Amino acid sequence: MEIVELKKGIYWVGAIDWNVRDFHGYSTPLGTTYNAYLILDEKNTLVDTVKSPFYLEMLGRISEIIDPSKIDYVVSNHVEMDHSGSLPQIFERIGNPKVITSERGKKGLEKHYQRSLNFKTVKTGDTLAIGHRTLTFVEAPMLHWPDSMFTYVNEDRVLLPNDAFGQHFASSQRFEDEVGDDVMKHAAKYYANILWPLAPLILKKVDEVVKMGIPIDIIGPSHGLIWRKDPGRIIQAYVEWSQGKAKKKILIVYDTMWGSTEMIAKAILKGLIEEGAEARLLHLRSNHRSDIIEEMLEAKGILFGSPTLNNGMFPTMGDFLTYMKGLRPKGKVFGLFESYGWGSGAAKEMKKYLEEEKFEVWEKELKIQYVPNGEELRNATQFGKEFARNITDA
Ligand code: FEO
């Protein structure tokens, strides 16, 4: 196995999950990684572990570097089982290291694994001397769970923030500078589908870390590539995404039964383009919901189109709106259109859903019966133009 060193004595010892394609309803076409880090010092320290089926892969990497029974501390930054899942096997098979975690982490680990481990709890600002190095801990509740925390290696300027700044990106490379700009697209998808609802907390946490004045050479997240060349780039991107910075980009998200809703969608698209908007047409059964959410991150306007089915919206639209609701995208303007047969209902139901969640809905709606004729399609193009004129860069 290759040995990956971040800084002298700090190693990546995680595992690569090449085959996972669905991570809690999020599509992961490249798979992902579970990153664990080994720090060699007077007290050898493992920061996070890997999902339990990958325990032996992690152990193999550790064994290339030291005898695993020589691990003194395991820092558990986060309880979720993709990072803590190998803790029971470590205790059963290789020893009894002290587990460093937050108070909530301790409670979460006890409940997950039904056992009391050799815990030492820490809170923000606490430090742990491990020999020549000192670790500093920063609690980061809700990034991603209440127990989450960051570990910072003072002397090496390495930040290990667990889920923050990650991407679901399985590859033979370990560092972002080895793969080029593609990494930002995956980081954006990860942010939008996992961390978007936590935008205010992210802004606060980044501010807190900046005020702590800690220099950062490397960010080693718990998923995907390690930020080595320019870690400030991903921090800046998180700030901009969390501030809701968007451009004059408009999405048309729709489904169709007999093609009428799609005809309307394409006529609206023509209007958007004629008004100079960057526009994308996204069929709900051709695009995974997590990819549409990623597209939404930098879009200012979103038009939802649905055929009326049984007096309401199409089921795929219900699925998408339910998923989107939990992610609480802020600062977007939503518009609605529908195709109907003998009675309308899709736009009404979509509007009710959006307004209940306090999303901003444009007052105009477009409803067309059966198959749209030429005049109705021209109206749809006009509808698209008016919507685009309402959307300005934010
Ligand atoms: Fe990657 Fe919240 O676990």
mmCIF file of C-alpha atoms and ligand atoms in Angstrom:
data_model
loop_
_atom_site.group_PDB
_atom_site.id
_atom_site.type_symbol
_atom_site.label_atom_id
_atom_site.label_comp_id
_atom_site.label_asym_id
_atom_site.label_seq_id
_atom_site.Cartn_x
_atom_site.Cartn_y
_atom_site.Cartn_z
ATOM 1 C CA MET A 1 0.000 0.000 0.000
ATOM 2 C CA GLU A 2 1.160 3.499 -0.692
ATOM 3 C CA ILE A 3 2.056 5.619 2.314
ATOM 4 C CA VAL A 4 0.565 9.102 2.162
ATOM 5 C CA GLU A 5 2.220 11.728 4.340
ATOM 6 C CA LEU A 6 0.584 15.157 4.836
ATOM 7 C CA LYS A 7 3.471 16.553 6.861
ATOM 8 C CA LYS A 8 6.398 14.779 8.447
ATOM 9 C CA GLY A 9 4.913 12.209 10.826
ATOM 10 C CA ILE A 10 1.250 12.849 9.847
ATOM 11 C CA TYR A 11 -0.242 10.182 7.593
ATOM 12 C CA TRP A 12 -3.498 9.508 5.795
ATOM 13 C CA VAL A 13 -4.569 5.996 6.822
ATOM 14 C CA GLY A 14 -8.171 6.000 5.606
ATOM 15 C CA ALA A 15 -10.085 3.796 3.179
ATOM 16 C CA ILE A 16 -11.482 4.217 -0.315
ATOM 17 C CA ASP A 17 -15.075 3.154 -0.947
ATOM 18 C CA TRP A 18 -15.035 2.864 -4.726
ATOM 19 C CA ASN A 19 -18.478 1.304 -4.997
ATOM 20 C CA VAL A 20 -20.912 3.324 -2.902
ATOM 21 C CA ARG A 21 -23.385 5.029 -5.244
ATOM 22 C CA ASP A 22 -26.012 6.227 -2.781
ATOM 23 C CA PHE A 23 -25.082 7.979 0.435
ATOM 24 C CA HIS A 24 -28.282 8.689 2.352
ATOM 25 C CA GLY A 25 -30.181 9.564 -0.825
ATOM 26 C CA TYR A 26 -27.233 11.535 -2.261
ATOM 27 C CA SER A 27 -25.792 10.103 -5.489
ATOM 28 C CA THR A 28 -22.057 9.401 -5.317
ATOM 29 C CA PRO A 29 -21.053 8.465 -8.884
ATOM 30 C CA LEU A 30 -17.349 8.351 -7.987
ATOM 31 C CA GLY A 31 -17.770 6.660 -4.584
ATOM 32 C CA THR A 32 -16.164 8.263 -1.544
ATOM 33 C CA THR A 33 -13.365 7.919 0.992
ATOM 34 C CA TYR A 34 -13.353 7.687 4.769
ATOM 35 C CA ASN A 35 -10.292 9.603 5.882
ATOM 36 C CA ALA A 36 -8.421 8.764 9.070
ATOM 37 C CA TYR A 37 -5.115 10.343 10.047
ATOM 38 C CA LEU A 38 -2.240 8.935 12.071
ATOM 39 C CA ILE A 39 0.097 11.280 13.926
ATOM 40 C CA LEU A 40 3.360 9.758 15.162
ATOM 41 C CA ASP A 41 4.711 11.341 18.332
ATOM 42 C CA GLU A 42 5.460 10.367 21.920
ATOM 43 C CA LYS A 43 1.755 9.555 22.092
ATOM 44 C CA ASN A 44 0.740 8.091 18.748
ATOM 45 C CA THR A 45 -2.643 9.481 17.807
ATOM 46 C CA LEU A 46 -5.239 8.299 15.327
ATOM 47 C CA VAL A 47 -7.705 11.006 14.287
ATOM 48 C CA ASP A 48 -11.016 9.372 13.335
ATOM 49 C CA THR A 49 -11.503 5.876 11.969
ATOM 50 C CA VAL A 50 -13.384 4.453 8.976
ATOM 51 C CA LYS A 51 -16.729 2.791 8.294
ATOM 52 C CA SER A 52 -16.634 -0.630 9.888
ATOM 53 C CA PRO A 53 -16.433 -2.820 6.721
ATOM 54 C CA PHE A 54 -13.225 -0.921 5.864
ATOM 55 C CA TYR A 55 -11.498 -1.546 9.204
ATOM 56 C CA LEU A 56 -8.934 -3.946 7.732
ATOM 57 C CA GLU A 57 -8.050 -1.512 4.957
ATOM 58 C CA MET A 58 -7.299 1.156 7.575
ATOM 59 C CA LEU A 59 -5.435 -1.328 9.746
ATOM 60 C CA GLY A 60 -3.283 -2.330 6.771
ATOM 61 C CA ARG A 61 -2.275 1.275 6.203
ATOM 62 C CA ILE A 62 -1.524 1.834 9.889
ATOM 63 C CA SER A 63 0.513 -1.384 10.018
ATOM 64 C CA GLU A 64 2.743 -0.133 7.202
ATOM 65 C CA ILE A 65 3.732 2.727 9.504
ATOM 66 C CA ILE A 66 3.601 1.427 13.106
ATOM 67 C CA ASP A 67 2.429 -1.506 15.166
ATOM 68 C CA PRO A 68 -1.284 -0.606 15.664
ATOM 69 C CA SER A 69 -1.063 -1.639 19.334
ATOM 70 C CA LYS A 70 1.206 1.411 19.811
ATOM 71 C CA ILE A 71 -1.706 3.821 19.267
ATOM 72 C CA ASP A 72 -2.184 5.784 22.495
ATOM 73 C CA TYR A 73 -5.030 8.114 21.549
ATOM 74 C CA VAL A 74 -7.937 7.977 19.126
ATOM 75 C CA VAL A 75 -9.570 11.336 18.505
ATOM 76 C CA SER A 76 -13.216 10.865 17.575
ATOM 77 C CA ASN A 77 -14.247 14.123 15.907
ATOM 78 C CA HIS A 78 -17.696 12.831 14.988
ATOM 79 C CA VAL A 79 -19.958 9.980 16.075
ATOM 80 C CA GLU A 80 -21.517 9.148 12.702
ATOM 81 C CA MET A 81 -20.571 5.596 11.818
ATOM 82 C CA ASP A 82 -18.654 6.356 8.651
ATOM 83 C CA HIS A 83 -16.023 7.790 11.034
ATOM 84 C CA SER A 84 -16.465 6.003 14.341
ATOM 85 C CA GLY A 85 -17.450 2.600 12.913
ATOM 86 C CA SER A 86 -14.068 0.947 13.485
ATOM 87 C CA LEU A 87 -13.752 1.955 17.148
ATOM 88 C CA PRO A 88 -15.223 -1.320 18.509
ATOM 89 C CA GLN A 89 -12.789 -3.370 16.400
ATOM 90 C CA ILE A 90 -9.857 -1.258 17.569
ATOM 91 C CA PHE A 91 -10.788 -2.004 21.175
ATOM 92 C CA GLU A 92 -11.494 -5.680 20.578
ATOM 93 C CA ARG A 93 -8.397 -6.378 18.501
ATOM 94 C CA ILE A 94 -5.586 -3.942 19.098
ATOM 95 C CA GLY A 95 -5.702 -2.365 22.532
ATOM 96 C CA ASN A 96 -7.274 0.201 24.776
ATOM 97 C CA PRO A 97 -6.322 3.666 23.552
ATOM 98 C CA LYS A 98 -7.831 6.724 25.182
ATOM 99 C CA VAL A 99 -10.704 8.151 23.111
ATOM 100 C CA ILE A 100 -10.643 11.942 22.883
ATOM 101 C CA THR A 101 -14.044 13.371 22.021
ATOM 102 C CA SER A 102 -16.550 16.075 22.904
ATOM 103 C CA GLU A 103 -19.016 15.536 25.757
ATOM 104 C CA ARG A 104 -21.760 14.943 23.174
ATOM 105 C CA GLY A 105 -19.398 12.661 21.296
ATOM 106 C CA LYS A 106 -18.960 10.527 24.416
ATOM 107 C CA LYS A 107 -22.746 10.219 24.870
ATOM 108 C CA GLY A 108 -23.237 9.425 21.181
ATOM 109 C CA LEU A 109 -20.492 6.796 21.080
ATOM 110 C CA GLU A 110 -21.812 5.101 24.238
ATOM 111 C CA LYS A 111 -25.282 4.910 22.733
ATOM 112 C CA HIS A 112 -24.055 3.678 19.343
ATOM 113 C CA TYR A 113 -21.730 0.987 20.643
ATOM 114 C CA GLN A 114 -23.414 0.177 23.974
ATOM 115 C CA ARG A 115 -20.172 0.291 25.868
ATOM 116 C CA SER A 116 -18.073 2.718 27.824
ATOM 117 C CA LEU A 117 -14.736 3.358 26.204
ATOM 118 C CA ASN A 118 -11.640 4.866 27.762
ATOM 119 C CA PHE A 119 -12.872 8.451 27.301
ATOM 120 C CA LYS A 120 -11.356 11.868 27.788
ATOM 121 C CA THR A 121 -13.747 14.655 26.865
ATOM 122 C CA VAL A 122 -12.636 18.006 25.497
ATOM 123 C CA LYS A 123 -14.250 21.307 24.621
ATOM 124 C CA THR A 124 -13.356 24.306 22.468
ATOM 125 C CA GLY A 125 -9.888 25.648 23.240
ATOM 126 C CA ASP A 126 -8.735 22.530 25.106
ATOM 127 C CA THR A 127 -5.330 21.248 24.109
ATOM 128 C CA LEU A 128 -3.621 17.899 24.324
ATOM 129 C CA ALA A 129 0.159 17.543 24.308
ATOM 130 C CA ILE A 130 1.173 14.403 22.439
ATOM 131 C CA GLY A 131 4.950 14.951 22.585
ATOM 132 C CA HIS A 132 6.505 17.459 20.220
ATOM 133 C CA ARG A 133 3.051 18.415 19.071
ATOM 134 C CA THR A 134 -0.052 19.910 20.632
ATOM 135 C CA LEU A 135 -3.582 19.267 19.429
ATOM 136 C CA THR A 136 -6.220 21.961 19.850
ATOM 137 C CA PHE A 137 -9.907 21.102 19.734
ATOM 138 C CA VAL A 138 -12.753 23.270 18.437
ATOM 139 C CA GLU A 139 -16.314 22.072 18.953
ATOM 140 C CA ALA A 140 -18.365 22.458 15.766
ATOM 141 C CA PRO A 141 -21.909 21.465 16.738
ATOM 142 C CA MET A 142 -24.114 20.531 13.761
ATOM 143 C CA LEU A 143 -21.173 20.395 11.356
ATOM 144 C CA HIS A 144 -22.383 17.741 10.867
ATOM 145 C CA TRP A 145 -23.983 16.459 14.085
ATOM 146 C CA PRO A 146 -24.231 18.026 17.556
ATOM 147 C CA ASP A 147 -21.115 16.108 18.643
ATOM 148 C CA SER A 148 -18.849 17.250 15.781
ATOM 149 C CA MET A 149 -15.526 18.911 16.457
ATOM 150 C CA PHE A 150 -12.367 19.949 14.614
ATOM 151 C CA THR A 151 -8.842 18.916 15.589
ATOM 152 C CA TYR A 152 -5.953 21.254 14.823
ATOM 153 C CA VAL A 153 -2.308 20.201 14.925
ATOM 154 C CA ASN A 154 -0.638 23.400 16.133
ATOM 155 C CA GLU A 155 2.977 22.909 15.101
ATOM 156 C CA ASP A 156 2.137 21.535 11.645
ATOM 157 C CA ARG A 157 -0.752 23.931 10.931
ATOM 158 C CA VAL A 158 -2.968 21.039 9.899
ATOM 159 C CA LEU A 159 -6.734 21.294 10.411
ATOM 160 C CA LEU A 160 -8.713 18.039 10.575
ATOM 161 C CA PRO A 161 -12.345 19.238 10.510
ATOM 162 C CA ASN A 162 -14.061 15.915 9.841
ATOM 163 C CA ASP A 163 -17.148 16.366 7.607
ATOM 164 C CA ALA A 164 -16.535 20.070 6.897
ATOM 165 C CA PHE A 165 -14.775 20.857 3.596
ATOM 166 C CA GLY A 166 -15.189 17.291 2.290
ATOM 167 C CA GLN A 167 -16.295 15.837 -1.028
ATOM 168 C CA HIS A 168 -17.532 12.403 -2.015
ATOM 169 C CA PHE A 169 -14.636 11.716 -4.337
ATOM 170 C CA ALA A 170 -12.974 8.311 -4.611
ATOM 171 C CA SER A 171 -9.757 8.397 -6.598
ATOM 172 C CA SER A 172 -6.204 7.171 -6.575
ATOM 173 C CA GLN A 173 -5.090 10.708 -5.701
ATOM 174 C CA ARG A 174 -5.243 12.031 -2.147
ATOM 175 C CA PHE A 175 -4.635 15.759 -2.649
ATOM 176 C CA GLU A 176 -6.772 18.358 -4.415
ATOM 177 C CA ASP A 177 -3.848 19.732 -6.436
ATOM 178 C CA GLU A 178 -3.479 16.322 -8.090
ATOM 179 C CA VAL A 179 -6.925 16.386 -9.725
ATOM 180 C CA GLY A 180 -7.598 19.933 -10.942
ATOM 181 C CA ASP A 181 -10.762 22.012 -10.760
ATOM 182 C CA ASP A 182 -13.187 19.088 -10.842
ATOM 183 C CA VAL A 183 -12.838 18.916 -7.078
ATOM 184 C CA MET A 184 -14.776 22.167 -6.589
ATOM 185 C CA LYS A 185 -17.869 20.753 -8.298
ATOM 186 C CA HIS A 186 -17.824 17.801 -5.922
ATOM 187 C CA ALA A 187 -17.192 20.076 -2.936
ATOM 188 C CA ALA A 188 -20.167 22.215 -3.994
ATOM 189 C CA LYS A 189 -22.434 19.178 -4.306
ATOM 190 C CA TYR A 190 -21.320 17.962 -0.869
ATOM 191 C CA TYR A 191 -21.924 21.381 0.697
ATOM 192 C CA ALA A 192 -25.342 21.795 -0.950
ATOM 193 C CA ASN A 193 -26.631 18.341 -0.022
ATOM 194 C CA ILE A 194 -25.198 18.055 3.483
ATOM 195 C CA LEU A 195 -24.245 21.400 4.951
ATOM 196 C CA TRP A 196 -26.520 23.950 3.257
ATOM 197 C CA PRO A 197 -29.082 24.062 6.099
ATOM 198 C CA LEU A 198 -26.225 24.959 8.437
ATOM 199 C CA ALA A 199 -25.075 28.039 6.506
ATOM 200 C CA PRO A 200 -25.439 30.470 9.466
ATOM 201 C CA LEU A 201 -23.449 28.123 11.724
ATOM 202 C CA ILE A 202 -20.741 27.759 9.073
ATOM 203 C CA LEU A 203 -20.312 31.529 8.818
ATOM 204 C CA LYS A 204 -20.048 31.728 12.623
ATOM 205 C CA LYS A 205 -17.559 28.869 12.800
ATOM 206 C CA VAL A 206 -15.335 30.272 10.045
ATOM 207 C CA ASP A 207 -15.388 33.633 11.832
ATOM 208 C CA GLU A 208 -14.475 31.930 15.122
ATOM 209 C CA VAL A 209 -11.561 30.062 13.531
ATOM 210 C CA VAL A 210 -10.334 33.242 11.800
ATOM 211 C CA LYS A 211 -10.476 35.102 15.143
ATOM 212 C CA MET A 212 -8.459 32.333 16.772
ATOM 213 C CA GLY A 213 -5.748 33.399 14.331
ATOM 214 C CA ILE A 214 -4.655 29.888 13.521
ATOM 215 C CA PRO A 215 -2.621 29.533 10.352
ATOM 216 C CA ILE A 216 -3.690 26.643 8.132
ATOM 217 C CA ASP A 217 -1.335 24.906 5.716
ATOM 218 C CA ILE A 218 -3.448 21.810 5.109
ATOM 219 C CA ILE A 219 -7.112 20.878 5.618
ATOM 220 C CA GLY A 220 -7.705 17.149 5.904
ATOM 221 C CA PRO A 221 -11.464 16.496 5.766
ATOM 222 C CA SER A 222 -13.027 13.129 6.533
ATOM 223 C CA HIS A 223 -14.203 12.550 2.940
ATOM 224 C CA GLY A 224 -12.410 12.990 -0.354
ATOM 225 C CA LEU A 225 -9.325 14.956 -1.237
ATOM 226 C CA ILE A 226 -7.038 16.791 1.176
ATOM 227 C CA TRP A 227 -6.678 20.549 0.597
ATOM 228 C CA ARG A 228 -2.943 21.134 0.367
ATOM 229 C CA LYS A 229 -2.193 23.649 -2.360
ATOM 230 C CA ASP A 230 -4.646 26.383 -1.413
ATOM 231 C CA PRO A 231 -6.810 25.541 1.619
ATOM 232 C CA GLY A 232 -8.068 29.129 1.665
ATOM 233 C CA ARG A 233 -9.928 28.387 -1.566
ATOM 234 C CA ILE A 234 -12.369 25.964 0.035
ATOM 235 C CA ILE A 235 -12.819 28.204 3.098
ATOM 236 C CA GLN A 236 -13.672 31.135 0.818
ATOM 237 C CA ALA A 237 -16.076 28.971 -1.194
ATOM 238 C CA TYR A 238 -17.845 27.925 2.038
ATOM 239 C CA VAL A 239 -18.210 31.566 3.044
ATOM 240 C CA GLU A 240 -19.692 32.499 -0.340
ATOM 241 C CA TRP A 241 -22.049 29.515 -0.456
ATOM 242 C CA SER A 242 -23.155 30.229 3.116
ATOM 243 C CA GLN A 243 -23.751 33.895 2.296
ATOM 244 C CA GLY A 244 -26.079 32.713 -0.480
ATOM 245 C CA LYS A 245 -24.088 34.332 -3.297
ATOM 246 C CA ALA A 246 -25.897 33.504 -6.525
ATOM 247 C CA LYS A 247 -25.823 34.606 -10.134
ATOM 248 C CA LYS A 248 -28.401 35.218 -12.844
ATOM 249 C CA LYS A 249 -28.778 31.515 -13.325
ATOM 250 C CA ILE A 250 -32.242 30.028 -13.582
ATOM 251 C CA LEU A 251 -33.223 26.383 -13.417
ATOM 252 C CA ILE A 252 -36.344 24.812 -14.828
ATOM 253 C CA VAL A 253 -37.050 21.700 -12.780
ATOM 254 C CA TYR A 254 -39.944 19.682 -14.167
ATOM 255 C CA ASP A 255 -41.579 16.390 -14.959
ATOM 256 C CA THR A 256 -43.961 15.591 -17.772
ATOM 257 C CA MET A 257 -46.572 12.906 -18.549
ATOM 258 C CA TRP A 258 -47.482 13.295 -22.251
ATOM 259 C CA GLY A 259 -44.953 15.959 -23.149
ATOM 260 C CA SER A 260 -47.060 19.105 -22.630
ATOM 261 C CA THR A 261 -45.211 20.259 -19.506
ATOM 262 C CA GLU A 262 -41.960 19.720 -21.377
ATOM 263 C CA MET A 263 -43.198 21.825 -24.324
ATOM 264 C CA ILE A 264 -44.034 24.629 -21.872
ATOM 265 C CA ALA A 265 -40.676 24.211 -20.126
ATOM 266 C CA LYS A 266 -38.781 24.564 -23.407
ATOM 267 C CA ALA A 267 -40.804 27.628 -24.413
ATOM 268 C CA ILE A 268 -40.024 29.219 -21.035
ATOM 269 C CA LEU A 269 -36.357 28.295 -21.467
ATOM 270 C CA LYS A 270 -36.334 30.244 -24.752
ATOM 271 C CA GLY A 271 -37.556 33.329 -22.878
ATOM 272 C CA LEU A 272 -34.930 32.947 -20.158
ATOM 273 C CA ILE A 273 -32.148 32.695 -22.714
ATOM 274 C CA GLU A 274 -33.459 35.660 -24.697
ATOM 275 C CA GLU A 275 -33.244 37.716 -21.509
ATOM 276 C CA GLY A 276 -29.598 36.762 -21.056
ATOM 277 C CA ALA A 277 -29.970 34.315 -18.170
ATOM 278 C CA GLU A 278 -27.774 31.256 -17.775
ATOM 279 C CA ALA A 279 -30.484 28.593 -17.822
ATOM 280 C CA ARG A 280 -30.734 24.856 -17.384
ATOM 281 C CA LEU A 281 -33.565 22.425 -18.048
ATOM 282 C CA LEU A 282 -33.637 19.602 -15.486
ATOM 283 C CA HIS A 283 -36.076 16.721 -15.879
ATOM 284 C CA LEU A 284 -36.769 15.153 -12.506
ATOM 285 C CA ARG A 285 -36.397 11.605 -13.821
ATOM 286 C CA SER A 286 -33.204 12.329 -15.767
ATOM 287 C CA ASN A 287 -31.357 14.166 -13.000
ATOM 288 C CA HIS A 288 -30.711 12.898 -9.495
ATOM 289 C CA ARG A 289 -32.206 15.091 -6.808
ATOM 290 C CA SER A 290 -28.777 15.672 -5.275
ATOM 291 C CA ASP A 291 -27.424 16.932 -8.633
ATOM 292 C CA ILE A 292 -30.336 19.352 -8.972
ATOM 293 C CA ILE A 293 -29.631 20.632 -5.455
ATOM 294 C CA GLU A 294 -26.022 21.248 -6.444
ATOM 295 C CA GLU A 295 -27.215 23.235 -9.478
ATOM 296 C CA MET A 296 -29.418 25.285 -7.136
ATOM 297 C CA LEU A 297 -26.491 26.450 -5.039
ATOM 298 C CA GLU A 298 -25.497 29.219 -7.452
ATOM 299 C CA ALA A 299 -28.901 29.747 -9.111
ATOM 300 C CA LYS A 300 -31.019 32.721 -8.130
ATOM 301 C CA GLY A 301 -34.269 31.597 -9.756
ATOM 302 C CA ILE A 302 -35.950 28.195 -9.945
ATOM 303 C CA LEU A 303 -39.051 27.419 -11.991
ATOM 304 C CA PHE A 304 -40.967 24.295 -11.051
ATOM 305 C CA GLY A 305 -43.184 22.696 -13.681
ATOM 306 C CA SER A 306 -45.505 19.768 -13.128
ATOM 307 C CA PRO A 307 -48.414 18.079 -14.818
ATOM 308 C CA THR A 308 -51.534 17.847 -12.690
ATOM 309 C CA LEU A 309 -52.137 14.311 -11.509
ATOM 310 C CA ASN A 310 -55.127 13.485 -9.322
ATOM 311 C CA ASN A 311 -55.644 17.223 -8.594
ATOM 312 C CA GLY A 312 -52.103 17.722 -7.336
ATOM 313 C CA MET A 313 -48.445 17.758 -8.335
ATOM 314 C CA PHE A 314 -46.602 14.846 -9.921
ATOM 315 C CA PRO A 315 -45.049 12.463 -7.326
ATOM 316 C CA THR A 316 -41.471 13.181 -8.441
ATOM 317 C CA MET A 317 -42.062 16.854 -7.690
ATOM 318 C CA GLY A 318 -43.318 15.921 -4.208
ATOM 319 C CA ASP A 319 -40.146 13.897 -3.655
ATOM 320 C CA PHE A 320 -37.927 16.758 -4.758
ATOM 321 C CA LEU A 321 -39.733 19.426 -2.731
ATOM 322 C CA THR A 322 -39.531 17.234 0.383
ATOM 323 C CA TYR A 323 -35.790 16.793 -0.108
ATOM 324 C CA MET A 324 -35.276 20.500 -0.831
ATOM 325 C CA LYS A 325 -37.309 21.579 2.203
ATOM 326 C CA GLY A 326 -34.846 19.951 4.595
ATOM 327 C CA LEU A 327 -31.914 21.737 2.955
ATOM 328 C CA ARG A 328 -33.552 25.159 3.424
ATOM 329 C CA PRO A 329 -31.992 26.993 0.435
ATOM 330 C CA LYS A 330 -32.102 30.713 1.150
ATOM 331 C CA GLY A 331 -32.397 33.723 -1.142
ATOM 332 C CA LYS A 332 -33.994 31.981 -4.124
ATOM 333 C CA VAL A 333 -37.054 33.093 -6.105
ATOM 334 C CA PHE A 334 -39.396 30.310 -7.193
ATOM 335 C CA GLY A 335 -41.822 30.381 -10.122
ATOM 336 C CA LEU A 336 -44.485 27.828 -11.024
ATOM 337 C CA PHE A 337 -46.113 26.432 -14.154
ATOM 338 C CA GLU A 338 -48.316 23.465 -14.876
ATOM 339 C CA SER A 339 -50.040 21.486 -17.566
ATOM 340 C CA TYR A 340 -53.510 20.185 -16.748
ATOM 341 C CA GLY A 341 -56.365 18.231 -18.277
ATOM 342 C CA TRP A 342 -59.891 18.820 -16.986
ATOM 343 C CA GLY A 343 -58.912 20.500 -13.724
ATOM 344 C CA SER A 344 -55.747 22.253 -12.539
ATOM 345 C CA GLY A 345 -54.055 21.622 -9.176
ATOM 346 C CA ALA A 346 -50.291 21.084 -9.535
ATOM 347 C CA ALA A 347 -49.283 24.760 -9.250
ATOM 348 C CA LYS A 348 -51.632 25.257 -6.311
ATOM 349 C CA GLU A 349 -50.153 22.340 -4.422
ATOM 350 C CA MET A 350 -46.543 23.338 -5.193
ATOM 351 C CA LYS A 351 -47.280 26.906 -4.081
ATOM 352 C CA LYS A 352 -48.861 25.756 -0.822
ATOM 353 C CA TYR A 353 -45.830 23.614 -0.102
ATOM 354 C CA LEU A 354 -43.344 26.401 -0.852
ATOM 355 C CA GLU A 355 -45.241 29.082 1.057
ATOM 356 C CA GLU A 356 -45.612 26.891 4.122
ATOM 357 C CA GLU A 357 -41.817 26.752 4.190
ATOM 358 C CA LYS A 358 -41.571 30.543 3.705
ATOM 359 C CA PHE A 359 -39.862 30.361 0.320
ATOM 360 C CA GLU A 360 -40.272 33.393 -1.947
ATOM 361 C CA VAL A 361 -42.769 32.534 -4.693
ATOM 362 C CA TRP A 362 -43.272 34.791 -7.740
ATOM 363 C CA GLU A 363 -46.891 35.916 -7.894
ATOM 364 C CA LYS A 364 -47.421 34.948 -11.565
ATOM 365 C CA GLU A 365 -48.222 31.356 -12.499
ATOM 366 C CA LEU A 366 -48.632 29.746 -15.888
ATOM 367 C CA LYS A 367 -51.284 27.064 -16.423
ATOM 368 C CA ILE A 368 -52.034 25.535 -19.810
ATOM 369 C CA GLN A 369 -54.721 22.945 -20.616
ATOM 370 C CA TYR A 370 -53.923 19.803 -22.599
ATOM 371 C CA VAL A 371 -51.463 20.343 -25.470
ATOM 372 C CA PRO A 372 -50.208 23.963 -25.745
ATOM 373 C CA ASN A 373 -50.900 25.766 -29.038
ATOM 374 C CA GLY A 374 -48.665 28.330 -30.720
ATOM 375 C CA GLU A 375 -50.106 31.292 -28.863
ATOM 376 C CA GLU A 376 -49.814 29.546 -25.516
ATOM 377 C CA LEU A 377 -46.180 28.695 -26.227
ATOM 378 C CA ARG A 378 -45.491 32.335 -27.103
ATOM 379 C CA ASN A 379 -47.107 33.267 -23.765
ATOM 380 C CA ALA A 380 -44.815 30.761 -22.047
ATOM 381 C CA THR A 381 -41.767 32.406 -23.651
ATOM 382 C CA GLN A 382 -43.057 35.770 -22.452
ATOM 383 C CA PHE A 383 -43.553 34.278 -18.964
ATOM 384 C CA GLY A 384 -39.906 33.149 -19.026
ATOM 385 C CA LYS A 385 -38.731 36.614 -20.084
ATOM 386 C CA GLU A 386 -40.651 38.292 -17.266
ATOM 387 C CA PHE A 387 -39.305 35.842 -14.713
ATOM 388 C CA ALA A 388 -35.741 36.420 -15.930
ATOM 389 C CA ARG A 389 -36.180 40.202 -15.678
ATOM 390 C CA ASN A 390 -37.099 39.702 -12.007
ATOM 391 C CA ILE A 391 -33.901 37.858 -11.282
ATOM 392 C CA THR A 392 -30.791 39.848 -10.609
ATOM 393 C CA ASP A 393 -27.385 38.729 -9.444
ATOM 394 C CA ALA A 394 -27.154 38.521 -5.658
HETATM 395 FE FE1 FEO B 1 -19.233 11.690 7.145
HETATM 396 FE FE2 FEO B 1 -21.563 13.028 9.306
HETATM 397 O O1 FEO B 1 -20.435 11.735 8.587
#
